[in-house]
Coordinates of N, CA and C and ligand atoms in Angstrom, one line a residue:
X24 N -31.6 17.7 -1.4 CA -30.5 17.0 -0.6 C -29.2 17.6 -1.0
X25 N -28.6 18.2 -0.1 CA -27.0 18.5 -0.2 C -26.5 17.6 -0.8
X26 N -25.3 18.1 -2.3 CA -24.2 16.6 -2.6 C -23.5 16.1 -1.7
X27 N -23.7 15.0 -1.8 CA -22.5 14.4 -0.9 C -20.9 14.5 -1.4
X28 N -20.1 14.6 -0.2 CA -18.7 15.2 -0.5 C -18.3 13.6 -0.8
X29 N -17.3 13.8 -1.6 CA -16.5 13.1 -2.1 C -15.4 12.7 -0.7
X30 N -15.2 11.0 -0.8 CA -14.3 10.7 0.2 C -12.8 10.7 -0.7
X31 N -12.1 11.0 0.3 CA -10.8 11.1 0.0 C -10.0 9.7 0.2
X32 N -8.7 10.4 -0.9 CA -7.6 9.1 -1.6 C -6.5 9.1 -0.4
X33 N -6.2 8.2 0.4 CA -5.2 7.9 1.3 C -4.0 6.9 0.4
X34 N -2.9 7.7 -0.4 CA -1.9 6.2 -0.8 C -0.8 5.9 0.4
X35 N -0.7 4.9 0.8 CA 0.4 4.6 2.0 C 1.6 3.9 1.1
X36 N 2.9 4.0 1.1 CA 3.9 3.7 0.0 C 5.2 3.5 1.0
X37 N 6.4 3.1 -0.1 CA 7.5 2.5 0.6 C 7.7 1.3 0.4
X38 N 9.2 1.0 0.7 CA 10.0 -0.4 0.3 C 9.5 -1.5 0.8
X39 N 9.3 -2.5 0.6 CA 9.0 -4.1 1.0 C 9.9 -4.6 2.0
X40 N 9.6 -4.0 3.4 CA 10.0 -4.2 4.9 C 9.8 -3.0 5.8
X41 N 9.5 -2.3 5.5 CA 9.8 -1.1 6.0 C 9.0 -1.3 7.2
X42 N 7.4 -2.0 7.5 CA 6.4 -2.1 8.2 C 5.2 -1.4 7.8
X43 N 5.0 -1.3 6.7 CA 3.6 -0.1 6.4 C 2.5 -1.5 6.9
X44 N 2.9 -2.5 6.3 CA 1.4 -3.8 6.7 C 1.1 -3.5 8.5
X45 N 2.1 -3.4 9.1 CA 2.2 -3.5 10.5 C 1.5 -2.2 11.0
X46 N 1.8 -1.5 10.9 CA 1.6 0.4 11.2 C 0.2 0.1 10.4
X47 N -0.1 -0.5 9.2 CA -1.5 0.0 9.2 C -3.4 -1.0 9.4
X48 N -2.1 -1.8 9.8 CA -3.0 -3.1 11.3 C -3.5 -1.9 12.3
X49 N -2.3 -1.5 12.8 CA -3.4 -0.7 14.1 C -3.8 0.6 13.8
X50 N -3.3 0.9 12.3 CA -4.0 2.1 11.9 C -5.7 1.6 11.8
X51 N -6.2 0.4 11.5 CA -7.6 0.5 11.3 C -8.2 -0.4 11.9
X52 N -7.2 -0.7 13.2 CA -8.1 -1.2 14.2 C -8.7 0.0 14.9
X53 N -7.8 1.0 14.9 CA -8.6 2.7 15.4 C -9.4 3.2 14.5
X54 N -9.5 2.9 13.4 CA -10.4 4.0 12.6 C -11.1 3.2 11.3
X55 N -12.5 3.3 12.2 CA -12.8 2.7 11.4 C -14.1 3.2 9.9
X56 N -13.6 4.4 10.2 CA -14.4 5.2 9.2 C -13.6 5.1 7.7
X57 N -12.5 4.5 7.5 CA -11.8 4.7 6.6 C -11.5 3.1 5.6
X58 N -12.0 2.9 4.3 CA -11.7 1.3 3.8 C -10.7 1.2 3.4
X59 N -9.9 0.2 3.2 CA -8.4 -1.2 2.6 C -8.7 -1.1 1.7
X60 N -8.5 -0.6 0.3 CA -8.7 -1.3 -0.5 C -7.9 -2.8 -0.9
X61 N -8.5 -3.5 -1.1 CA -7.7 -5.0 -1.4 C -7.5 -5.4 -2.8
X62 N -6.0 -5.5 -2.8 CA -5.7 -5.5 -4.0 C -5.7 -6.8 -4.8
X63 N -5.3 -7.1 -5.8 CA -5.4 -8.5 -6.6 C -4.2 -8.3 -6.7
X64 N -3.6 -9.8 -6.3 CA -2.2 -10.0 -6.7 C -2.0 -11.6 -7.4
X65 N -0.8 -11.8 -8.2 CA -0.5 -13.3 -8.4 C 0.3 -14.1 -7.8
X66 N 0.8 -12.9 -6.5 CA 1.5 -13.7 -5.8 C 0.8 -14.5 -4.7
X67 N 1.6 -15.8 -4.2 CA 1.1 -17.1 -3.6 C 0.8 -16.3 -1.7
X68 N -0.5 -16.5 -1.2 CA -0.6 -16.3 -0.2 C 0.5 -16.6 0.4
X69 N 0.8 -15.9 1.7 CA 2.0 -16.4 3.0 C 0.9 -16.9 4.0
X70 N 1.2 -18.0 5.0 CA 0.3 -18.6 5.9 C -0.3 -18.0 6.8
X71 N -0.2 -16.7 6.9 CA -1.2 -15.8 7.7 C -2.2 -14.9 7.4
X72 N -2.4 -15.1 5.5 CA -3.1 -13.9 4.6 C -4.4 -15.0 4.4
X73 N -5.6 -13.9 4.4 CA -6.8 -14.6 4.1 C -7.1 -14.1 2.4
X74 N -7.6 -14.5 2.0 CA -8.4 -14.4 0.5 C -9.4 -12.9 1.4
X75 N -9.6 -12.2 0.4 CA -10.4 -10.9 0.0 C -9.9 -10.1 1.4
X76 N -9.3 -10.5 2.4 CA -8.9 -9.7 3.4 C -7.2 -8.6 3.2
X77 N -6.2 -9.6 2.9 CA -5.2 -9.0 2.4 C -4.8 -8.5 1.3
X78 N -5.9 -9.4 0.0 CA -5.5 -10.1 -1.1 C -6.8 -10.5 -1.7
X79 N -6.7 -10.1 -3.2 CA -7.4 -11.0 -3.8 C -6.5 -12.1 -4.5
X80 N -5.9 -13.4 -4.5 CA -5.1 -14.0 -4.6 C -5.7 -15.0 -6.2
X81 N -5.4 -14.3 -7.4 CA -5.9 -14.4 -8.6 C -4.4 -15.7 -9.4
X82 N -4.8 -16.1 -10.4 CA -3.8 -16.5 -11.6 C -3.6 -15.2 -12.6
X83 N -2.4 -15.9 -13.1 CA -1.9 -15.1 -13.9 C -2.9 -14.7 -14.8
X84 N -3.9 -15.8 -15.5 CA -5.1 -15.2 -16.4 C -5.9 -14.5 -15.8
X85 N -6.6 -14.4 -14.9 CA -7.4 -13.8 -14.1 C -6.9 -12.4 -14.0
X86 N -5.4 -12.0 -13.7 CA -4.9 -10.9 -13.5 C -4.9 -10.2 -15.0
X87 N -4.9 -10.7 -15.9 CA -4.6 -10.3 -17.2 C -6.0 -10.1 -18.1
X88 N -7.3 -10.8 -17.3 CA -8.6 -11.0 -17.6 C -8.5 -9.1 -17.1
X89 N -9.0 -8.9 -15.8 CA -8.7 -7.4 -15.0 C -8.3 -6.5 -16.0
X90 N -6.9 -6.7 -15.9 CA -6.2 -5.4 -17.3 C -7.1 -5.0 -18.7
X91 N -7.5 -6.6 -19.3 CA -7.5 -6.0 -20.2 C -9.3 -5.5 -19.9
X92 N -9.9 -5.8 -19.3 CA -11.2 -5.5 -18.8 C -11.8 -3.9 -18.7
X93 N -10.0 -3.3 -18.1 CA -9.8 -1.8 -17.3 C -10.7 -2.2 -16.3
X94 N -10.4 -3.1 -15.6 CA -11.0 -2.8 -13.9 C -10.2 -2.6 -12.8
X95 N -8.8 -2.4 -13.5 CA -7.7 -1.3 -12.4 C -7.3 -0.4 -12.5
X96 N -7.5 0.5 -11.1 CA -7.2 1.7 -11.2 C -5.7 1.7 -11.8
X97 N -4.6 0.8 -11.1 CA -3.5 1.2 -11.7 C -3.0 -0.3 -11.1
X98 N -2.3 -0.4 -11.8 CA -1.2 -2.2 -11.7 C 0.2 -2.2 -12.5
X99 N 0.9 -3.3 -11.7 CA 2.6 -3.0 -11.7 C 2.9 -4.6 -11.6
X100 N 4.2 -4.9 -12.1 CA 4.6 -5.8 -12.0 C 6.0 -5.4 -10.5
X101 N 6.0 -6.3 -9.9 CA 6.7 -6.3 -8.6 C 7.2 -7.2 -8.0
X102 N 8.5 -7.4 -8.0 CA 9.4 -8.6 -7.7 C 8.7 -10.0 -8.2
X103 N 8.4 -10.0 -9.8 CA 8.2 -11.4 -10.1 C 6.6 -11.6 -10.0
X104 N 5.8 -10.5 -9.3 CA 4.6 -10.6 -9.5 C 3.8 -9.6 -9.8
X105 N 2.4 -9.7 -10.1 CA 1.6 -8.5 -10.6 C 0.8 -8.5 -9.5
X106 N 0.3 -7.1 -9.0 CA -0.3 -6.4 -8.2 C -1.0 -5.1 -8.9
X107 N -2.8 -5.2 -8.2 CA -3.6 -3.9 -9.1 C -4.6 -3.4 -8.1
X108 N -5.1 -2.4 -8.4 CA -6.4 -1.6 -7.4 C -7.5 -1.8 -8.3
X109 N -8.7 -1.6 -7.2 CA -9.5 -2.4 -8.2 C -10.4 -1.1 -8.5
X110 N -10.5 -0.4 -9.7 CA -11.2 0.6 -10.1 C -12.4 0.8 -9.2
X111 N -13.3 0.1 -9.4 CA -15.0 -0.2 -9.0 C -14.4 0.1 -7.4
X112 N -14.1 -0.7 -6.5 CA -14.1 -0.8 -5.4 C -13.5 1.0 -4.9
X113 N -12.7 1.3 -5.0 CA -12.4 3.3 -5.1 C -13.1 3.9 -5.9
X114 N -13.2 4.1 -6.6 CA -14.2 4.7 -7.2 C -15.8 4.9 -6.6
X115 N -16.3 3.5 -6.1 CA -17.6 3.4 -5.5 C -17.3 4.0 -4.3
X116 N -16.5 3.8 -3.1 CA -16.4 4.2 -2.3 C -16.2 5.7 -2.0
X117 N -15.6 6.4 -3.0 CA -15.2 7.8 -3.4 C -16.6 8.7 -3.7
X118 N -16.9 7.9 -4.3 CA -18.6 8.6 -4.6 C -19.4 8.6 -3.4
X119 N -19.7 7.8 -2.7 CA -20.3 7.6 -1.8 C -19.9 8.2 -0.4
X120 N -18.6 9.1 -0.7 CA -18.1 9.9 1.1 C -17.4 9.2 1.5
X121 N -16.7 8.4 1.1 CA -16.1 7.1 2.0 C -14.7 7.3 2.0
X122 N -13.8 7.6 2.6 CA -12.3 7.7 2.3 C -11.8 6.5 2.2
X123 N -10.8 6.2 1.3 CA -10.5 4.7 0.9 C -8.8 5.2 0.9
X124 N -8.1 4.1 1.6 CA -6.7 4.2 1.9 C -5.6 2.6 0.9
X125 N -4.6 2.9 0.2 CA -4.2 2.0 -0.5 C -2.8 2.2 0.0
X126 N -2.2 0.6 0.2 CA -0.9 0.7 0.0 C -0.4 -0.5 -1.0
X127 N 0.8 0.8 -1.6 CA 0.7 0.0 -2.7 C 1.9 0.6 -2.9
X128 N 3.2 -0.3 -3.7 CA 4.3 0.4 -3.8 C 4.5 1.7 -4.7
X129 N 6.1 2.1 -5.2 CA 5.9 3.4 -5.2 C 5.6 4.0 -6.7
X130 N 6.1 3.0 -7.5 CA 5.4 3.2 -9.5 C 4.2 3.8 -9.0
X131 N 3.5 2.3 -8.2 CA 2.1 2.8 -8.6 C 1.1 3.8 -7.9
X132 N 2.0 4.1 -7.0 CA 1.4 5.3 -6.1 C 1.8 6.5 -7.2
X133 N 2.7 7.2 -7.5 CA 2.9 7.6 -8.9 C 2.0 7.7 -9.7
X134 N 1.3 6.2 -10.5 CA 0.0 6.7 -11.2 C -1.0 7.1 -10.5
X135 N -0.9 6.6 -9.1 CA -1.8 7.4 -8.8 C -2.7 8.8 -8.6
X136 N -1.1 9.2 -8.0 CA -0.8 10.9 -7.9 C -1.7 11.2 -9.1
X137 N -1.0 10.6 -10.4 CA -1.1 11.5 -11.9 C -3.1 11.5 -11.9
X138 N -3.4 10.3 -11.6 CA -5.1 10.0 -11.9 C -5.9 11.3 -10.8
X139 N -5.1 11.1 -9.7 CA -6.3 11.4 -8.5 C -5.0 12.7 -7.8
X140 N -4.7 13.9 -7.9 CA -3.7 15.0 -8.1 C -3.8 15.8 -6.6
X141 N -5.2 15.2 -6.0 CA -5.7 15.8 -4.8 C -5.5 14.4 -3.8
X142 N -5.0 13.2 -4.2 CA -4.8 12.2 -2.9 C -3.5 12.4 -2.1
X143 N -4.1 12.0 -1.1 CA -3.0 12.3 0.5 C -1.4 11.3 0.4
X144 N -1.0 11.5 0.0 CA 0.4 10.4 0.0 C 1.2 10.4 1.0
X145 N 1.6 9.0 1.5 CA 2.4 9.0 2.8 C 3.6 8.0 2.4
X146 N 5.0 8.3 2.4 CA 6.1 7.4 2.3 C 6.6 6.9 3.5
X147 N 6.3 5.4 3.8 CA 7.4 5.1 5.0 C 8.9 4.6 4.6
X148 N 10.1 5.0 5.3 CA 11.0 4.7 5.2 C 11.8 3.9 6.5
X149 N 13.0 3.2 6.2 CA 13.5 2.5 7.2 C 14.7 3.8 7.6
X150 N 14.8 2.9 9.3 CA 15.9 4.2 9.6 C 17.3 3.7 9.4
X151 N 17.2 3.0 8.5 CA 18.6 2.6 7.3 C 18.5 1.3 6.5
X152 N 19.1 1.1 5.4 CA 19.6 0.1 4.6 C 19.3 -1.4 5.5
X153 N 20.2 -1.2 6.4 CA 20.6 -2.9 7.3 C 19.4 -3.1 8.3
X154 N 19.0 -1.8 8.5 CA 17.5 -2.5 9.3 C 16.3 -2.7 8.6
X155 N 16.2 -2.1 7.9 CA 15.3 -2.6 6.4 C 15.2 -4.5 6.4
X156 N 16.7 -4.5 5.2 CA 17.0 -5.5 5.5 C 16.8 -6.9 6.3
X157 N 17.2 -6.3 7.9 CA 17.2 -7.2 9.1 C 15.5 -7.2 9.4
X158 N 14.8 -6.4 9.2 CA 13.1 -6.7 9.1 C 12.8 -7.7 8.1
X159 N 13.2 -7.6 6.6 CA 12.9 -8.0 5.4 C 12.9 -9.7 5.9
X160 N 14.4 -9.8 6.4 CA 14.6 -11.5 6.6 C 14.0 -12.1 8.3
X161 N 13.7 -11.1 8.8 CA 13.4 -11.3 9.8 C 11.6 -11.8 9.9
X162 N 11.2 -11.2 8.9 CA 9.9 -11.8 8.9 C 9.5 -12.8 8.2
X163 N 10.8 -13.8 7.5 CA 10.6 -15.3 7.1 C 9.6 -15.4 6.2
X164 N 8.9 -14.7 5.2 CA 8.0 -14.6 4.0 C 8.6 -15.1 2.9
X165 N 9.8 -14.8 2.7 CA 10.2 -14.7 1.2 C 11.5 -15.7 1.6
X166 N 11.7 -16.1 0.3 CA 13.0 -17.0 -0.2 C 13.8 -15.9 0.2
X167 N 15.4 -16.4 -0.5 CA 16.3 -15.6 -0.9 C 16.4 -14.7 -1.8
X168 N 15.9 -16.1 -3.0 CA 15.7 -14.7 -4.0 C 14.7 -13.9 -3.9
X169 N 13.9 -14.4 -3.3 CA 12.6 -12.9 -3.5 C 13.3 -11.9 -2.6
X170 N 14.1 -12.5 -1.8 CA 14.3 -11.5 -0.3 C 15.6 -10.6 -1.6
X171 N 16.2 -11.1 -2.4 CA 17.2 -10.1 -3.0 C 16.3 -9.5 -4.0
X172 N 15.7 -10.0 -4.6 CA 14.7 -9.1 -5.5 C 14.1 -7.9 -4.9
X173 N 13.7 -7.8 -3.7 CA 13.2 -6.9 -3.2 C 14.3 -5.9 -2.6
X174 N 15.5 -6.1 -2.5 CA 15.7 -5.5 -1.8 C 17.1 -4.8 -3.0
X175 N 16.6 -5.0 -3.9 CA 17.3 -4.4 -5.5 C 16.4 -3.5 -5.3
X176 N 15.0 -3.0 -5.1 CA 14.4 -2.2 -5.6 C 14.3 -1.4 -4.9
X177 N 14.9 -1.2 -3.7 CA 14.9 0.1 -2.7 C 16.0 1.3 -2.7
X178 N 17.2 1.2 -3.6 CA 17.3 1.9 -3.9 C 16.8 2.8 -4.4
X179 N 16.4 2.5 -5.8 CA 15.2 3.4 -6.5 C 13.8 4.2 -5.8
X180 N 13.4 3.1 -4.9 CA 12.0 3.6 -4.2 C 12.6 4.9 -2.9
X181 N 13.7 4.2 -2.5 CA 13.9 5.7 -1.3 C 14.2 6.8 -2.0
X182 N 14.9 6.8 -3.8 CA 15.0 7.8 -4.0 C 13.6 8.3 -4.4
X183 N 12.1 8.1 -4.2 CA 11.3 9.0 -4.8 C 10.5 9.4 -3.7
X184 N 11.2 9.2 -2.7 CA 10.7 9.4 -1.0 C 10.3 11.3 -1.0
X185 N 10.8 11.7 -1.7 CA 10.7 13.2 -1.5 C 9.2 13.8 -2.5
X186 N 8.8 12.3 -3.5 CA 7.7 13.2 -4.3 C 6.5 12.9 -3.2
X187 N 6.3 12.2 -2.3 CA 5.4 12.0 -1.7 C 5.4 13.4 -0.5
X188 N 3.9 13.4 -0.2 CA 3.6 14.7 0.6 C 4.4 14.1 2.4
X189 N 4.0 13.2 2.4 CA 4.7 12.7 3.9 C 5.2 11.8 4.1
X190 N 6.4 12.3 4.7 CA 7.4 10.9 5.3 C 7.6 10.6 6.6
X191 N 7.6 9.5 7.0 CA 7.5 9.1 8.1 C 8.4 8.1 7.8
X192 N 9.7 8.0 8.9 CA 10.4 7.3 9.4 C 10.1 6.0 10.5
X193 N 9.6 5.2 9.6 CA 9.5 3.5 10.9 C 10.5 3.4 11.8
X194 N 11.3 4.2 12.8 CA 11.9 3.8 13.6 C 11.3 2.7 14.9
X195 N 10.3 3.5 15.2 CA 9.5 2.6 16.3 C 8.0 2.5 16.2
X196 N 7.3 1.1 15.8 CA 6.0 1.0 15.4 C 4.9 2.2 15.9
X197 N 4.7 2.2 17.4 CA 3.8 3.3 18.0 C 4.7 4.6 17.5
X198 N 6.0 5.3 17.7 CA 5.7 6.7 17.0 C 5.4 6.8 15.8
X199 N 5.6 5.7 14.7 CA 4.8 5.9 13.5 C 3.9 5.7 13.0
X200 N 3.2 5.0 14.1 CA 1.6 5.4 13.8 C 0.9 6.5 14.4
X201 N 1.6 7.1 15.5 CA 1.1 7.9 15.9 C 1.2 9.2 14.9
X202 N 2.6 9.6 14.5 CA 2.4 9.9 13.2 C 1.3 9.9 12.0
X203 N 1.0 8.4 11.6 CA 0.4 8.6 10.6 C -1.1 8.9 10.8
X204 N -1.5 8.2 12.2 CA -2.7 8.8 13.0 C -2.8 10.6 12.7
X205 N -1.6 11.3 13.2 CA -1.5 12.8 12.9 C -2.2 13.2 11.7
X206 N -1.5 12.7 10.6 CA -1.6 13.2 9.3 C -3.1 12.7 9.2
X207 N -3.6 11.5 9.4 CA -5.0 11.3 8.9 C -6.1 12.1 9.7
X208 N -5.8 12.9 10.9 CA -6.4 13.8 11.6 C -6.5 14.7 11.3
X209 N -5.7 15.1 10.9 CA -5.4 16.5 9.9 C -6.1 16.6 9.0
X210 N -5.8 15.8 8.2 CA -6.4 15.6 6.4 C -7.7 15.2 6.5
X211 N -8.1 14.5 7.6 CA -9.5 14.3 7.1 C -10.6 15.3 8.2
X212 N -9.4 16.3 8.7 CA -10.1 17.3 9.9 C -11.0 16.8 11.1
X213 N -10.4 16.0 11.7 CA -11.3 14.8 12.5 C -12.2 14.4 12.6
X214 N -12.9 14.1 11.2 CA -14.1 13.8 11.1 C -14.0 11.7 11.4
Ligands
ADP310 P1 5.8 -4.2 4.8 O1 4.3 -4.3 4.9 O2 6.2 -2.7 4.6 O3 6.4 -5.1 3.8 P2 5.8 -5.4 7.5 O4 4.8 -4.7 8.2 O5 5.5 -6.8 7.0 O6 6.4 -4.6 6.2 O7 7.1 -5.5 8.4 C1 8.2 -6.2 8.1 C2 8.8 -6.8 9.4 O8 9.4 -5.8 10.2 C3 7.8 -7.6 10.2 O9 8.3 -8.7 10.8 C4 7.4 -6.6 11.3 O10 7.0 -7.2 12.5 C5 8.7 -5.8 11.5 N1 8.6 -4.4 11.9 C6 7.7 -3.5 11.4 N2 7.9 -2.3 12.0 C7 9.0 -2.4 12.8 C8 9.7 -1.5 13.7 N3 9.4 -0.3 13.8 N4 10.8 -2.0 14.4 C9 11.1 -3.3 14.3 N5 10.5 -4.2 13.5 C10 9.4 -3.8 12.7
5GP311 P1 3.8 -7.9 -0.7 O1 4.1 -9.0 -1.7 O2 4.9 -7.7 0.3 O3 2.5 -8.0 -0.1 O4 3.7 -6.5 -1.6 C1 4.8 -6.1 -2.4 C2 4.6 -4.7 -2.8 O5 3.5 -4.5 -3.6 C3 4.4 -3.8 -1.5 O6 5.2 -2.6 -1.7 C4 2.9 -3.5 -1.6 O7 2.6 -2.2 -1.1 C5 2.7 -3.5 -3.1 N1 1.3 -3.6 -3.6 C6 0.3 -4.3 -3.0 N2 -0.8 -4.1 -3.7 C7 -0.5 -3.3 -4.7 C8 -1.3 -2.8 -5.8 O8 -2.5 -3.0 -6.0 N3 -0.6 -2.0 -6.7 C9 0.7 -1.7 -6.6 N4 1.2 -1.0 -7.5 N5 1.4 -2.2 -5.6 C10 0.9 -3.0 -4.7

């Protein structure tokens, strides 16, 4: 039997508004050859996230059970909460031909790079500061403060916009998926 090829690392990255959740709703209502990895977080579901669909939605021990277990590929603390990938679940999929796609902010896409040197990285960005912003509050998730906590840390994340292999500007939901449609056609040679 021929080896089977190794499925490829998709990280999707960028600030908390930009729209990557939105852009990659209809990314994989089209493709469905490609898995979510679902991350574990401690933050509190929003009224539209399901358990093991968005989120694995853990406590703080449970998240700390994980760490010290090493059953994450890589985990960050982020506006007041922890978020991680779950080793087993990429890793299995990776073995088996399966391309596995993560979005996850931009620290951790970073360790990622460092671990996996051959994954596809994609930065979205807003097409400015105030429309960021005007998405961030416009989609009614977050307090204040969480809404200013997040939006302290976008300075920093747009400046690492240039270490990722692609950027794509969220101006308008369909050209940036069609965009990122591109790049996944490309990279994974239409299979
Ligand atoms: P993220 O997953 O990056 O935090 P979301 O996908 O939740 O961002 O999008 C944040 C908000 O911005 C949502 O209310 C979404 O409907 C809206 N949004 C996303 N993309 C666009 C766009 N291109 N133009 C206008 N609003 C957008
Ligand atoms: P949110 O609370 O808006 O769902 O996510 C906040 C940020 O955490 C987003 O930038 C999201 O991409 C990121 N994130 C989600 N899961 C993970 C993860 O497993 N690891 C890391 N490092 N970031 C994550």
């Amino acid at each position: 039997m021929a080896d089977l090829k190794r499925g490829k690392l998709y990280v999707v990255t960028g600030p908390s508004g930009v729209g990557k959740g939105t852009i990659l709703e209809k990314f994989f209502n089209n493709n469905k050859n490609i898995y979510f990895s679902v991350s574990m977080t401690t933050r509190c579901p929003r009224p539209n996230e399901k358990e093991g669909v968005n989120y694995f939605f853990v406590s703080n021990e449970e998240f700390d059970r994980a760490v010290k277990n090493d059953e994450l590929l890589e985990w960050t603390e982020y506006s007041g909460n922890f978020y991680g990938t779950s080793k087993k679940f990429v890793e299995n999929a990776l073995l088996k031909g399966v391309d596995v796609l993560l979005e996850i902010e931009t620290q951790g896409a970073k360790k990622v790079m460092e671990k996996f040197p051959d994954c596809i990285t994609i930065f979205f960005a807003p097409p400015s500061f105030e429309e960021l912003e005007s998405r961030l509050r416009g989609r009614h998730t977050e307090d204040e403060n969480a809404i200013q906590k997040r939006l302290s840390a976008v300075r920093d994340e747009l400046s690492m916009a240039e270490k990722f292999k692609y950027n794509i500007v969220n101006d308008e939901v369909e050209s940036a998926y069609t965009k990122l449609q591109a790049v996944y056609d490309f990279e994974s040679g239409g299979k």
